[in-house]
């Protein structure tokens, strides 16, 4: 299967700081998504981004498919941004979706 | 997007018993997926459920332990059988929407086995 590596595993920020989360993957992908898992366990879709750049408010993401990595940018972080951020990819045989190990973010007031 | 509901949202069960988790989607979807998330871990795919055929299980998961039903295009169940404390996890169902090529997840079922 496709290997997905996320870094850093843990991140502590002061409110208002910016951060970059990274996702590396081992093969060509047809799907790449970023999720935020809130403290109640709900997975929130942030971006569907197999290539290119997207922005949504304070969040943006960039995927460079030829180099097999994706970046999630969080600007002006807020305490509500705390939680675990997962990157997940799907290959061209879209029967499987591979998750990275996640980045646990703690934003302190 | 898709609206996905799961029942129950959480449960506490005794070892040796079984629990059936339901997943309902507000639109017809071809493929539904069941995941397990053990405490502090990432998500692991248990199986893929297609309507009208048997589920396809990932390595390490077997039908006797995790039987799955998929009676129609909007509904699926996952049963966790003969539970042990090691089965304590969040169980999530997801669907992929062909029009979006994007996966959406249900709210999860938080299971504790004593």
GROMACS .gro file of C-alpha atoms in nm:
model
  223
    1UNK     CA    1   0.000   0.000   0.000
    2UNK     CA    2   0.086   0.369  -0.005
    3UNK     CA    3   0.296   0.492   0.287
    4UNK     CA    4   0.192   0.825   0.436
    5UNK     CA    5   0.417   1.014   0.674
    6UNK     CA    6   0.318   1.326   0.862
    7UNK     CA    7   0.536   1.573   1.047
    8UNK     CA    8   0.569   1.697   1.308
    9UNK     CA    9   0.389   1.443   1.526
   10UNK     CA   10   0.321   1.702   1.794
   11UNK     CA   11   0.304   2.080   1.780
   12UNK     CA   12   0.241   2.337   2.052
   13UNK     CA   13   0.162   2.694   1.950
   14UNK     CA   14   0.070   3.018   2.115
   15UNK     CA   15  -0.254   3.164   1.992
   16UNK     CA   16  -0.190   3.384   1.690
   17UNK     CA   17   0.111   3.190   1.564
   18UNK     CA   18   0.139   3.033   1.220
   19UNK     CA   19   0.227   2.672   1.144
   20UNK     CA   20   0.300   2.434   0.858
   21UNK     CA   21   0.213   2.064   0.865
   22UNK     CA   22   0.367   1.827   0.614
   23UNK     CA   23   0.247   1.505   0.452
   24UNK     CA   24   0.476   1.284   0.241
   25UNK     CA   25   0.344   0.992   0.042
   26UNK     CA   26   0.519   0.708  -0.134
   27UNK     CA   27   0.329   0.671  -0.463
   28UNK     CA   28   0.116   0.854  -0.716
   29UNK     CA   29  -0.225   0.940  -0.574
   30UNK     CA   30  -0.566   1.013  -0.717
   31UNK     CA   31  -0.699   1.164  -0.398
   32UNK     CA   32  -0.546   1.355  -0.109
   33UNK     CA   33  -0.747   1.497   0.176
   34UNK     CA   34  -0.671   1.685   0.495
   35UNK     CA   35  -0.892   1.630   0.799
   36UNK     CA   36  -0.920   1.784   1.143
   37UNK     CA   37  -1.032   1.550   1.419
   38UNK     CA   38  -1.191   1.744   1.700
   39UNK     CA   39  -1.181   1.636   2.066
   40UNK     CA   40  -1.511   1.449   2.021
   41UNK     CA   41  -1.361   1.230   1.748
   42UNK     CA   42  -1.543   1.385   1.454
   43UNK     CA   43  -1.340   1.403   1.134
   44UNK     CA   44  -1.391   1.734   0.959
   45UNK     CA   45  -1.302   1.761   0.591
   46UNK     CA   46  -1.062   2.050   0.541
   47UNK     CA   47  -0.938   2.009   0.187
   48UNK     CA   48  -0.964   1.775  -0.106
   49UNK     CA   49  -0.637   1.854  -0.281
   50UNK     CA   50  -0.468   1.589  -0.499
   51UNK     CA   51  -0.272   1.872  -0.662
   52UNK     CA   52  -0.246   2.249  -0.659
   53UNK     CA   53  -0.327   2.505  -0.393
   54UNK     CA   54  -0.649   2.589  -0.209
   55UNK     CA   55  -0.739   2.836   0.061
   56UNK     CA   56  -1.025   2.849   0.307
   57UNK     CA   57  -1.008   3.135   0.553
   58UNK     CA   58  -0.704   3.098   0.776
   59UNK     CA   59  -0.622   2.757   0.631
   60UNK     CA   60  -0.456   2.679   0.303
   61UNK     CA   61  -0.304   2.369   0.148
   62UNK     CA   62  -0.063   2.291  -0.131
   63UNK     CA   63   0.007   1.955  -0.291
   64UNK     CA   64   0.304   1.899  -0.520
   65UNK     CA   65   0.205   1.565  -0.669
   66UNK     CA   66   0.524   1.521  -0.872
   67UNK     CA   67   0.730   1.545  -0.553
   68UNK     CA   68   0.478   1.349  -0.344
   69UNK     CA   69   0.410   1.587  -0.063
   70UNK     CA   70   0.141   1.816   0.067
   71UNK     CA   71   0.150   2.105   0.311
   72UNK     CA   72  -0.123   2.243   0.534
   73UNK     CA   73  -0.080   2.601   0.652
   74UNK     CA   74  -0.259   2.739   0.956
   75UNK     CA   75  -0.231   3.113   1.006
   76UNK     CA   76  -0.323   3.317   1.313
   77UNK     CA   77  -0.398   2.999   1.507
   78UNK     CA   78  -0.685   2.986   1.755
   79UNK     CA   79  -0.750   2.754   2.047
   80UNK     CA   80  -1.032   2.596   1.847
   81UNK     CA   81  -0.770   2.476   1.596
   82UNK     CA   82  -0.647   2.227   1.856
   83UNK     CA   83  -0.689   1.860   1.773
   84UNK     CA   84  -0.533   1.608   1.540
   85UNK     CA   85  -0.474   1.680   1.173
   86UNK     CA   86  -0.470   1.383   0.938
   87UNK     CA   87  -0.356   1.354   0.582
   88UNK     CA   88  -0.504   1.066   0.382
   89UNK     CA   89  -0.445   0.952   0.027
   90UNK     CA   90  -0.611   0.724  -0.222
   91UNK     CA   91  -0.443   0.551  -0.510
   92UNK     CA   92  -0.581   0.519  -0.860
   93UNK     CA   93  -0.750   0.197  -0.756
   94UNK     CA   94  -0.980   0.381  -0.521
   95UNK     CA   95  -1.074   0.094  -0.298
   96UNK     CA   96  -0.837   0.200  -0.023
   97UNK     CA   97  -0.765   0.521   0.159
   98UNK     CA   98  -0.440   0.544   0.352
   99UNK     CA   99  -0.405   0.763   0.659
  100UNK     CA  100  -0.094   0.920   0.802
  101UNK     CA  101  -0.026   0.901   1.173
  102UNK     CA  102  -0.144   1.257   1.230
  103UNK     CA  103  -0.014   1.580   1.380
  104UNK     CA  104  -0.146   1.663   1.725
  105UNK     CA  105  -0.180   2.039   1.757
  106UNK     CA  106  -0.227   2.220   2.086
  107UNK     CA  107  -0.291   2.594   2.063
  108UNK     CA  108  -0.250   2.770   2.395
  109UNK     CA  109  -0.425   3.097   2.484
  110UNK     CA  110  -2.117   1.662   0.056
  111UNK     CA  111  -2.296   1.378   0.237
  112UNK     CA  112  -2.478   1.365   0.568
  113UNK     CA  113  -2.379   1.049   0.755
  114UNK     CA  114  -2.521   0.932   1.085
  115UNK     CA  115  -2.408   0.651   1.311
  116UNK     CA  116  -2.582   0.471   1.592
  117UNK     CA  117  -2.501   0.437   1.873
  118UNK     CA  118  -2.273   0.736   1.928
  119UNK     CA  119  -2.111   0.559   2.220
  120UNK     CA  120  -2.154   0.244   2.425
  121UNK     CA  121  -2.000   0.057   2.715
  122UNK     CA  122  -2.013  -0.319   2.677
  123UNK     CA  123  -1.911  -0.628   2.867
  124UNK     CA  124  -1.647  -0.860   2.729
  125UNK     CA  125  -1.785  -1.154   2.533
  126UNK     CA  126  -2.086  -0.964   2.402
  127UNK     CA  127  -2.146  -0.821   2.054
  128UNK     CA  128  -2.243  -0.473   1.935
  129UNK     CA  129  -2.391  -0.373   1.601
  130UNK     CA  130  -2.314  -0.025   1.471
  131UNK     CA  131  -2.537   0.133   1.210
  132UNK     CA  132  -2.436   0.379   0.942
  133UNK     CA  133  -2.694   0.575   0.741
  134UNK     CA  134  -2.620   0.806   0.447
  135UNK     CA  135  -2.855   1.064   0.301
  136UNK     CA  136  -2.775   0.968  -0.059
  137UNK     CA  137  -2.706   0.652  -0.254
  138UNK     CA  138  -2.341   0.555  -0.259
  139UNK     CA  139  -2.164   0.262  -0.416
  140UNK     CA  140  -1.891   0.208  -0.162
  141UNK     CA  141  -1.899   0.236   0.214
  142UNK     CA  142  -1.600   0.187   0.439
  143UNK     CA  143  -1.553   0.092   0.801
  144UNK     CA  144  -1.254   0.214   1.002
  145UNK     CA  145  -1.121   0.155   1.351
  146UNK     CA  146  -0.929   0.412   1.551
  147UNK     CA  147  -0.766   0.275   1.862
  148UNK     CA  148  -0.684   0.520   2.141
  149UNK     CA  149  -0.416   0.767   2.037
  150UNK     CA  150  -0.375   0.603   1.697
  151UNK     CA  151  -0.457   0.679   1.337
  152UNK     CA  152  -0.743   0.527   1.141
  153UNK     CA  153  -0.718   0.172   1.009
  154UNK     CA  154  -0.946   0.040   0.737
  155UNK     CA  155  -1.141  -0.268   0.848
  156UNK     CA  156  -1.334  -0.344   0.532
  157UNK     CA  157  -1.504  -0.209   0.224
  158UNK     CA  158  -1.877  -0.277   0.189
  159UNK     CA  159  -2.039  -0.281  -0.154
  160UNK     CA  160  -2.410  -0.330  -0.197
  161UNK     CA  161  -2.497  -0.674  -0.329
  162UNK     CA  162  -2.164  -0.839  -0.258
  163UNK     CA  163  -1.964  -0.957   0.038
  164UNK     CA  164  -1.745  -0.709   0.216
  165UNK     CA  165  -1.374  -0.703   0.140
  166UNK     CA  166  -1.165  -0.724   0.455
  167UNK     CA  167  -0.818  -0.584   0.512
  168UNK     CA  168  -0.533  -0.789   0.646
  169UNK     CA  169  -0.580  -0.858   1.015
  170UNK     CA  170  -0.960  -0.832   1.008
  171UNK     CA  171  -1.192  -1.129   0.959
  172UNK     CA  172  -1.561  -1.168   0.889
  173UNK     CA  173  -1.627  -1.379   1.198
  174UNK     CA  174  -1.506  -1.096   1.422
  175UNK     CA  175  -1.644  -0.802   1.218
  176UNK     CA  176  -1.945  -0.916   1.014
  177UNK     CA  177  -2.078  -0.643   0.785
  178UNK     CA  178  -2.412  -0.603   0.614
  179UNK     CA  179  -2.493  -0.374   0.320
  180UNK     CA  180  -2.862  -0.427   0.239
  181UNK     CA  181  -2.902  -0.116   0.021
  182UNK     CA  182  -2.717   0.187  -0.117
  183UNK     CA  183  -2.773   0.407   0.189
  184UNK     CA  184  -2.717   0.178   0.486
  185UNK     CA  185  -2.458  -0.054   0.638
  186UNK     CA  186  -2.392  -0.223   0.971
  187UNK     CA  187  -2.073  -0.339   1.138
  188UNK     CA  188  -2.088  -0.591   1.422
  189UNK     CA  189  -1.805  -0.623   1.669
  190UNK     CA  190  -1.835  -0.981   1.795
  191UNK     CA  191  -1.719  -1.151   2.112
  192UNK     CA  192  -1.568  -0.826   2.233
  193UNK     CA  193  -1.258  -0.788   2.447
  194UNK     CA  194  -1.106  -0.473   2.601
  195UNK     CA  195  -0.870  -0.455   2.301
  196UNK     CA  196  -1.175  -0.373   2.086
  197UNK     CA  197  -1.220  -0.043   2.270
  198UNK     CA  198  -1.193   0.209   1.988
  199UNK     CA  199  -1.377   0.463   1.781
  200UNK     CA  200  -1.546   0.297   1.484
  201UNK     CA  201  -1.617   0.520   1.186
  202UNK     CA  202  -1.797   0.465   0.862
  203UNK     CA  203  -1.722   0.664   0.552
  204UNK     CA  204  -1.845   0.699   0.197
  205UNK     CA  205  -1.689   0.822  -0.120
  206UNK     CA  206  -1.894   1.043  -0.346
  207UNK     CA  207  -1.811   0.962  -0.705
  208UNK     CA  208  -1.902   1.311  -0.817
  209UNK     CA  209  -1.643   1.457  -0.581
  210UNK     CA  210  -1.391   1.170  -0.553
  211UNK     CA  211  -1.381   1.266  -0.188
  212UNK     CA  212  -1.440   1.071   0.132
  213UNK     CA  213  -1.678   1.183   0.404
  214UNK     CA  214  -1.694   1.036   0.752
  215UNK     CA  215  -1.967   0.969   1.000
  216UNK     CA  216  -1.942   1.106   1.354
  217UNK     CA  217  -1.806   0.775   1.489
  218UNK     CA  218  -1.910   0.528   1.757
  219UNK     CA  219  -1.698   0.535   2.071
  220UNK     CA  220  -1.688   0.182   2.213
  221UNK     CA  221  -1.555   0.088   2.555
  222UNK     CA  222  -1.530  -0.280   2.648
  223UNK     CA  223  -1.495  -0.369   3.015
   0.00000   0.00000   0.00000
